[in-house]
Amino acid sequence: MESFNELNLSKQLHYTIDDLGFEKPTPIQAKSFSVIMSGADMVGIAQTGTGKTFAYMLPILQDLKFSKQVQPRVMVLVPTRELVLQVVEEIEKFGKYSSVRVLGIYGGTNINRQKEAVMEGTDILVATPGRLYDLIISRTIQLKAIKKLVIDEVDVMLDLGFRFQLTNILELLPTKRQNIMFSATMTEDVNVFIHDFFIAPTTVSVAVSGTPLENISQYAYAVPNFYTKANVLLHLLKDEAEYRKTLVFVPNKKSADLLFTLLDEFFGSEVAVIHSNKTQNYRIRSIENFNAEKTRILVTTDVMARGLDLDQISHVINFDTPVFPENYMHRIGRTGRATQEGTAILLYTEKEKEAKEAIEALMGVTINELDFPKEVAISKQLTYEEQPQVVEINNPTNVEEVGPAFHEKKAKNQKENQGGSYKRIIKQKYKKPKTRGDKNYNKRKKGK
Ligand code: AMP
């Protein structure tokens, strides 16, 4: 789309856009506008920096009629206080030309002042789920006038553990409303969440820009299971000169910790891990060390790696095969930046073959298959998920009999994320037979 004129915006919005100096809609803005205007539910797959905030705000502001009503009609949920402030600020730019009222609600500040502000009335409420829920419970905020709900950064929300609050809030909202969601990555969690709450939303996604495929050499190894993948990884990473600065992607926190423990035994301080259960300080330190090339290997989940400013990555290793092909593109786009050459390696099992083919279809490129390295041992050990599942329907107690979980408890009782010492605990923890740890993990899941 060449110009904002094609969107038929109100003159107030045109003035705002002129003030902001935007020349034409970004791809996500161009694609989302008509979908949101039509009133359909929408899921937008777009990262920060793509102009996603205006992608939902333009049609919402275009549609919002003047009102003196106290209760908000639009609710925007975002994961962090910083994002609340940012979104409020963007809407306020429009406020110069219109009488739109916007209010930001977030935790960590005086709740009474926020209550007073809510009482004064607003059109658009921008909030983090925790504080918002407190205000709903205390009956300060009435939700019955909400016509449009935006959930921004759904992936981050779920990764930060906001599912519970989101679920509660969603249940209190009027059922007749429009739902608009944005997520940078499409994870299994996000997919489940969306399908639990929304019926057939229109998906709008934009191609990952700036992934210079031609700078990235891509290879794949067919590997039978998790522990053999770990063996392949150890084998590759031993070549220090080649694997100067390597990002290893795993699907979730559990795999991140398990793989980190295995790598840590061999590479010690050369390897670090980040995921959302690590404290902010721990994560910052890991990233700084990696950027300063004090650590050579960084294990990360998709959500954590997003938004990280990492440079000069020599290799991206996909320990798992992303089910959503776009995630693969995001991952490998961390290497081969600017004019540098990068290498991406994919480890895939038989089960992941289909996902690999979907990735190849999206890229229009076949990933070069490499022979399984002769010197690498094939492990017979299986993770819990890989083991054939025996379900004894009439004997639920059987599940409870899996050995005592004292070492699990110990780690759980620790304050989470204690940097160096946490690393030691986890290391100790996984020295125990691995299948046992996996069963305990599963037991907790079942117990939920
Ligand atoms: P976001 O992805 O919403 O965080 O936006 C990223 C940045 O892009 C923000 O600083 C916006 O002000 C800016 N931006 C949004 N839309 C446009 C546009 N159409 N043209 C140029 N910049 C834009």
XYZ file of C-alpha atoms and ligand atoms in Angstrom:
471
model
C 0.000 0.000 0.000
C 1.504 3.251 -1.145
C -0.311 5.783 1.007
C -2.552 6.220 4.020
C -5.126 7.791 1.661
C -6.146 4.301 0.597
C -7.424 3.626 4.120
C -10.046 6.362 4.133
C -9.014 7.657 7.527
C -10.640 10.497 9.421
C -8.938 13.845 9.072
C -7.926 13.752 12.726
C -6.027 10.557 12.080
C -4.400 12.070 9.008
C -3.198 15.028 11.077
C -1.791 12.657 13.679
C 0.013 10.601 11.047
C 1.450 13.775 9.529
C 2.674 14.843 12.962
C 4.298 11.463 13.417
C 5.909 11.713 10.009
C 4.655 8.355 8.762
C 4.549 8.231 4.976
C 2.732 5.018 4.274
C 1.228 2.143 6.225
C 3.569 -0.660 7.230
C 2.589 -4.103 5.878
C 0.893 -5.166 9.127
C -1.053 -1.887 9.209
C -2.173 -2.261 5.610
C -3.275 -5.863 6.144
C -4.977 -5.447 9.523
C -7.003 -2.341 8.807
C -9.878 -3.779 6.800
C -10.051 -6.928 8.946
C -10.407 -4.928 12.158
C -12.817 -2.463 10.558
C -15.008 -5.371 9.472
C -15.502 -6.322 13.105
C -13.953 -9.794 12.719
C -11.739 -11.333 15.373
C -8.113 -11.189 14.337
C -4.757 -12.663 15.260
C -1.828 -10.636 13.999
C 1.590 -12.205 13.861
C 4.001 -9.324 14.046
C 7.021 -8.318 16.045
C 7.697 -5.074 17.850
C 9.035 -2.612 15.331
C 6.597 -3.582 12.571
C 4.175 -0.820 13.533
C 1.761 -3.250 15.187
C 0.494 -0.721 17.755
C -0.929 1.519 15.049
C -2.075 -1.565 13.160
C -4.757 -2.018 15.811
C -5.065 1.586 16.975
C -5.809 3.128 13.562
C -9.016 1.157 12.933
C -10.017 1.398 16.585
C -9.574 5.166 16.710
C -11.274 5.524 13.340
C -14.303 3.723 14.715
C -14.509 5.241 18.195
C -17.349 7.717 18.518
C -17.290 10.586 20.970
C -18.797 9.693 24.322
C -18.955 10.974 27.870
C -19.533 7.501 29.241
C -17.415 6.632 32.269
C -16.944 2.968 31.459
C -14.252 2.083 28.941
C -15.274 0.756 25.535
C -11.882 -0.443 24.370
C -9.469 -2.491 26.443
C -5.865 -3.078 25.475
C -3.975 -5.656 27.517
C -0.186 -5.651 27.376
C 2.389 -7.605 29.405
C 4.483 -4.833 30.917
C 4.192 -1.416 32.467
C 6.628 -0.029 29.873
C 4.325 -1.144 27.116
C 1.304 0.420 28.865
C 3.129 3.745 28.926
C 4.217 3.417 25.320
C 0.751 2.592 24.004
C -0.849 5.381 26.064
C 1.686 7.812 24.678
C 0.891 6.797 21.084
C -2.843 7.226 21.636
C -2.289 10.597 23.275
C -0.706 11.853 20.065
C -4.094 11.404 18.480
C -5.673 13.158 21.455
C -4.315 16.451 20.182
C -6.955 16.361 17.441
C -9.754 14.525 19.152
C -11.334 14.209 22.546
C -10.400 10.552 22.985
C -9.703 9.632 26.594
C -7.072 7.033 27.408
C -5.925 5.643 30.736
C -2.984 3.407 31.607
C -3.279 0.906 34.466
C -0.314 -1.085 35.771
C 1.045 -2.582 38.966
C 3.730 -1.252 41.255
C 2.093 2.150 41.719
C -0.507 3.604 44.032
C -3.780 1.787 43.395
C -5.957 4.510 44.932
C -4.771 7.109 42.471
C -5.574 4.691 39.666
C -9.019 4.105 41.142
C -9.695 7.832 41.085
C -8.553 8.050 37.498
C -10.858 5.181 36.509
C -13.803 6.936 38.169
C -13.208 9.986 36.017
C -13.965 7.876 32.968
C -12.067 6.786 29.893
C -12.691 5.517 26.391
C -9.637 3.320 26.094
C -8.102 1.421 28.955
C -4.556 0.146 28.512
C -3.563 -2.270 31.246
C -1.380 -5.065 32.528
C -3.531 -8.071 33.520
C -2.526 -8.270 37.212
C -3.458 -4.739 38.285
C -6.465 -4.684 36.018
C -7.806 -7.801 37.671
C -7.383 -6.215 41.129
C -9.416 -3.224 39.982
C -12.110 -5.431 38.516
C -12.380 -7.445 41.720
C -12.720 -4.267 43.782
C -15.476 -3.251 41.354
C -13.686 -0.082 40.394
C -13.656 -1.034 36.742
C -16.848 -2.062 35.012
C -16.382 -4.148 31.923
C -19.878 -4.201 30.548
C -19.284 -1.491 27.953
C -16.211 -3.132 26.404
C -16.772 -3.615 22.684
C -13.206 -4.279 21.588
C -10.466 -6.199 23.310
C -6.843 -6.110 22.215
C -4.333 -8.535 23.714
C -0.886 -7.483 22.639
C 2.202 -9.711 22.851
C 0.157 -12.787 23.704
C 3.307 -14.923 23.578
C 5.043 -12.821 26.209
C 1.882 -12.715 28.347
C 1.695 -16.496 28.451
C 5.407 -16.870 29.000
C 5.211 -14.506 31.971
C 2.455 -16.662 33.453
C -0.502 -14.335 32.890
C -2.780 -17.063 31.556
C -4.732 -17.249 34.793
C -5.460 -13.527 34.948
C -6.249 -13.387 31.238
C -8.699 -16.256 31.576
C -10.440 -14.585 34.480
C -10.672 -11.266 32.718
C -11.955 -12.841 29.508
C -14.714 -14.565 31.412
C -15.922 -11.266 32.825
C -16.046 -9.441 29.514
C -19.279 -9.085 27.548
C -19.471 -11.947 25.068
C -20.465 -9.690 22.225
C -17.178 -7.992 21.472
C -14.379 -7.934 18.952
C -11.119 -9.667 19.856
C -7.819 -8.572 18.404
C -4.622 -10.342 19.363
C -1.013 -9.822 18.476
C 1.868 -12.155 18.996
C 5.393 -12.028 17.642
C 5.775 -15.764 17.627
C 3.193 -18.433 17.188
C 3.914 -20.970 19.887
C 1.959 -24.031 20.913
C 0.858 -22.132 24.036
C -0.423 -19.218 21.996
C -2.211 -21.539 19.617
C -3.949 -23.382 22.454
C -4.877 -20.130 24.171
C -6.371 -18.655 21.028
C -8.364 -21.766 20.262
C -9.620 -22.055 23.814
C -11.142 -18.602 23.748
C -11.775 -17.470 20.221
C -13.663 -18.963 17.326
C -11.944 -18.920 13.967
C -10.168 -15.562 14.117
C -8.678 -14.231 10.889
C -4.915 -14.580 10.938
C -2.886 -11.735 9.517
C 0.832 -12.194 9.338
C 3.615 -10.331 7.682
C 6.659 -11.898 6.141
C 9.678 -11.675 8.378
C 11.510 -8.788 6.919
C 15.244 -8.640 6.663
C 15.928 -12.348 6.852
C 18.639 -12.505 4.259
C 18.377 -16.161 3.359
C 21.176 -15.891 0.856
C 23.670 -15.080 3.645
C 22.712 -18.130 5.643
C 23.914 -21.635 4.871
C 21.331 -24.083 6.087
C 21.942 -27.701 7.038
C 19.917 -30.454 8.638
C 20.687 -33.685 10.443
C 18.130 -36.447 10.860
C 18.504 -37.560 14.478
C 16.433 -40.203 16.288
C 15.809 -38.596 19.700
C 16.541 -35.872 22.261
C 19.643 -37.399 23.817
C 21.165 -38.223 20.436
C 20.487 -34.628 19.434
C 22.432 -33.619 22.544
C 25.300 -35.876 21.413
C 25.320 -34.282 17.956
C 25.295 -30.852 19.527
C 28.208 -31.679 21.840
C 30.136 -33.042 18.897
C 29.573 -29.888 16.835
C 30.247 -27.428 19.619
C 33.614 -28.986 20.403
C 34.904 -27.170 17.355
C 35.554 -23.876 19.110
C 37.048 -22.104 16.136
C 34.034 -22.836 13.964
C 31.264 -22.374 16.569
C 32.461 -18.981 17.783
C 29.126 -17.593 18.866
C 26.257 -20.041 18.793
C 22.619 -19.600 19.647
C 20.833 -22.863 20.453
C 17.040 -22.760 20.231
C 14.893 -25.118 22.281
C 11.090 -25.307 22.424
C 10.487 -24.619 26.125
C 11.945 -23.930 29.584
C 12.162 -27.585 30.504
C 14.244 -28.506 27.463
C 16.333 -25.389 28.027
C 17.274 -26.450 31.555
C 17.863 -30.055 30.612
C 20.040 -29.222 27.641
C 21.923 -26.566 29.557
C 22.804 -29.130 32.216
C 24.146 -31.535 29.633
C 26.169 -28.831 27.904
C 27.377 -27.371 31.163
C 29.121 -30.629 32.031
C 31.290 -30.309 28.960
C 31.588 -26.618 28.367
C 31.176 -25.086 31.847
C 31.369 -21.310 31.713
C 31.333 -21.317 27.908
C 27.588 -21.917 27.975
C 24.634 -19.939 29.352
C 20.865 -20.273 29.241
C 17.965 -17.824 29.218
C 14.268 -18.427 29.636
C 11.441 -16.696 31.429
C 11.952 -18.491 34.750
C 15.360 -16.897 35.119
C 15.492 -13.561 36.893
C 15.912 -10.455 34.830
C 19.390 -9.983 36.320
C 20.443 -13.485 35.445
C 19.211 -13.026 31.900
C 20.872 -9.665 31.464
C 24.169 -11.100 32.723
C 23.891 -14.094 30.378
C 23.248 -11.853 27.399
C 26.026 -9.418 28.298
C 28.495 -12.268 28.654
C 27.397 -13.725 25.358
C 27.690 -10.391 23.579
C 31.118 -9.766 25.123
C 32.052 -13.265 23.883
C 32.750 -14.509 27.401
C 30.259 -17.286 26.760
C 30.291 -18.973 23.392
C 26.990 -20.813 23.538
C 23.586 -19.440 24.528
C 20.604 -21.746 24.965
C 17.302 -19.918 24.550
C 13.586 -20.263 23.899
C 11.884 -18.429 21.031
C 10.132 -15.941 23.247
C 13.274 -15.012 25.156
C 15.369 -14.465 22.065
C 12.858 -12.054 20.642
C 13.851 -8.456 20.884
C 17.388 -9.332 21.941
C 19.999 -7.314 20.241
C 22.526 -9.995 19.409
C 25.223 -9.444 16.891
C 27.750 -11.493 14.967
C 26.110 -14.832 15.636
C 28.108 -17.489 13.788
C 25.589 -20.335 14.154
C 21.956 -20.837 14.963
C 21.204 -24.384 16.016
C 17.590 -25.497 16.031
C 17.549 -28.221 18.621
C 13.901 -28.797 17.808
C 11.988 -28.147 14.603
C 9.505 -25.312 15.066
C 5.940 -26.340 14.311
C 5.221 -22.858 13.053
C 7.529 -22.225 10.097
C 7.697 -18.482 10.793
C 9.498 -19.257 14.045
C 12.239 -21.010 12.109
C 12.646 -17.876 10.013
C 12.851 -15.720 13.136
C 15.447 -18.041 14.601
C 17.786 -18.279 11.662
C 17.428 -14.555 11.019
C 19.603 -14.046 14.102
C 22.615 -15.007 12.033
C 23.759 -13.826 8.626
C 23.022 -10.204 9.509
C 24.180 -7.377 7.247
C 26.941 -8.671 5.064
C 28.057 -11.437 7.395
C 27.778 -15.082 6.564
C 25.925 -17.304 8.979
C 25.103 -20.962 9.402
C 21.854 -22.509 10.581
C 21.618 -26.153 11.595
C 18.426 -28.066 12.148
C 18.221 -31.266 14.188
C 15.031 -33.110 13.381
C 13.472 -36.418 14.336
C 11.188 -38.556 12.241
C 8.228 -36.949 14.023
C 9.483 -33.489 13.099
C 9.920 -34.267 9.423
C 6.569 -32.778 8.500
C 7.396 -29.525 10.293
C 10.701 -29.415 8.423
C 8.902 -29.789 5.117
C 6.526 -26.966 6.021
C 9.535 -24.749 6.696
C 11.076 -25.653 3.371
C 7.801 -24.912 1.625
C 7.614 -21.482 3.269
C 11.176 -20.618 2.279
C 11.034 -22.209 -1.120
C 14.408 -23.716 -0.254
C 15.424 -27.258 0.634
C 17.700 -27.479 3.626
C 20.928 -29.343 2.832
C 20.894 -32.740 4.482
C 24.156 -33.827 6.124
C 25.158 -37.402 6.930
C 24.855 -38.344 10.566
C 28.400 -37.937 11.992
C 30.005 -41.377 12.402
C 31.758 -40.474 15.619
C 28.519 -39.527 17.402
C 26.906 -42.154 19.617
C 23.232 -42.912 19.139
C 21.526 -42.778 22.514
C 18.860 -45.280 23.454
C 17.741 -43.120 26.355
C 14.371 -41.508 25.834
C 12.824 -38.482 27.474
C 9.467 -39.008 29.102
C 7.682 -37.484 26.125
C 9.499 -39.815 23.750
C 8.636 -42.970 25.660
C 5.665 -45.019 24.534
C 2.808 -43.907 26.767
C 1.019 -46.581 28.756
C -2.274 -45.315 30.076
C -3.834 -47.316 32.889
C -7.267 -45.861 32.971
C -8.495 -47.587 36.118
C -5.408 -47.127 38.160
C -4.770 -43.453 38.666
C -2.763 -44.063 41.844
C -0.115 -45.678 39.744
C 0.982 -42.263 38.620
C 1.513 -41.155 42.194
C 3.888 -43.986 42.949
C 6.720 -42.585 40.940
C 9.669 -42.210 43.368
C 9.959 -39.419 45.919
C 10.537 -36.042 44.456
C 12.659 -34.500 47.142
C 15.214 -33.115 44.743
C 12.463 -31.573 42.652
C 10.958 -29.983 45.736
C 14.277 -28.654 46.802
C 14.721 -26.821 43.548
C 11.147 -25.612 43.659
C 11.516 -24.228 47.181
C 14.533 -22.264 46.200
C 13.810 -18.723 45.243
C 13.859 -18.979 41.513
C 16.828 -17.984 39.453
C 19.814 -17.500 41.596
C 22.337 -17.222 38.862
C 25.465 -19.204 39.568
C 24.096 -21.166 42.511
C 20.901 -22.014 40.659
C 23.067 -23.452 37.949
C 24.697 -25.731 40.505
C 21.348 -26.865 41.867
C 19.978 -27.681 38.472
C 23.164 -29.502 37.658
C 22.831 -31.584 40.801
C 19.185 -32.138 40.097
C 19.708 -33.638 36.688
C 22.545 -35.854 37.853
C 19.682 -38.025 39.082
C 18.253 -40.461 36.560
C 16.670 -38.338 33.944
C 13.563 -40.389 33.366
C 12.657 -39.896 36.990
C 12.826 -36.137 36.710
C 10.697 -36.303 33.624
C 8.062 -38.380 35.338
C 7.891 -35.930 38.180
C 7.457 -33.152 35.742
C 4.650 -35.029 34.124
C 3.124 -35.855 37.450
C 2.922 -32.199 38.290
C 1.263 -31.523 34.993
C -1.284 -34.231 35.542
C -1.928 -33.037 39.065
C -3.022 -29.625 37.806
P 5.542 -0.884 17.069
O 5.824 -2.100 16.224
O 4.095 -0.612 17.216
O 6.267 -0.940 18.374
O 6.110 0.380 16.263
C 7.462 0.572 16.001
C 7.785 2.008 15.612
O 7.375 2.264 14.286
C 7.126 3.066 16.477
O 8.118 3.987 16.874
C 6.111 3.712 15.583
O 5.971 5.093 15.891
C 6.718 3.522 14.208
N 5.724 3.433 13.138
C 4.485 2.906 13.237
N 3.844 2.976 12.065
C 4.674 3.567 11.176
C 4.578 3.913 9.789
N 3.499 3.662 9.082
N 5.650 4.504 9.207
C 6.755 4.745 9.929
N 6.921 4.438 11.237
C 5.889 3.847 11.866
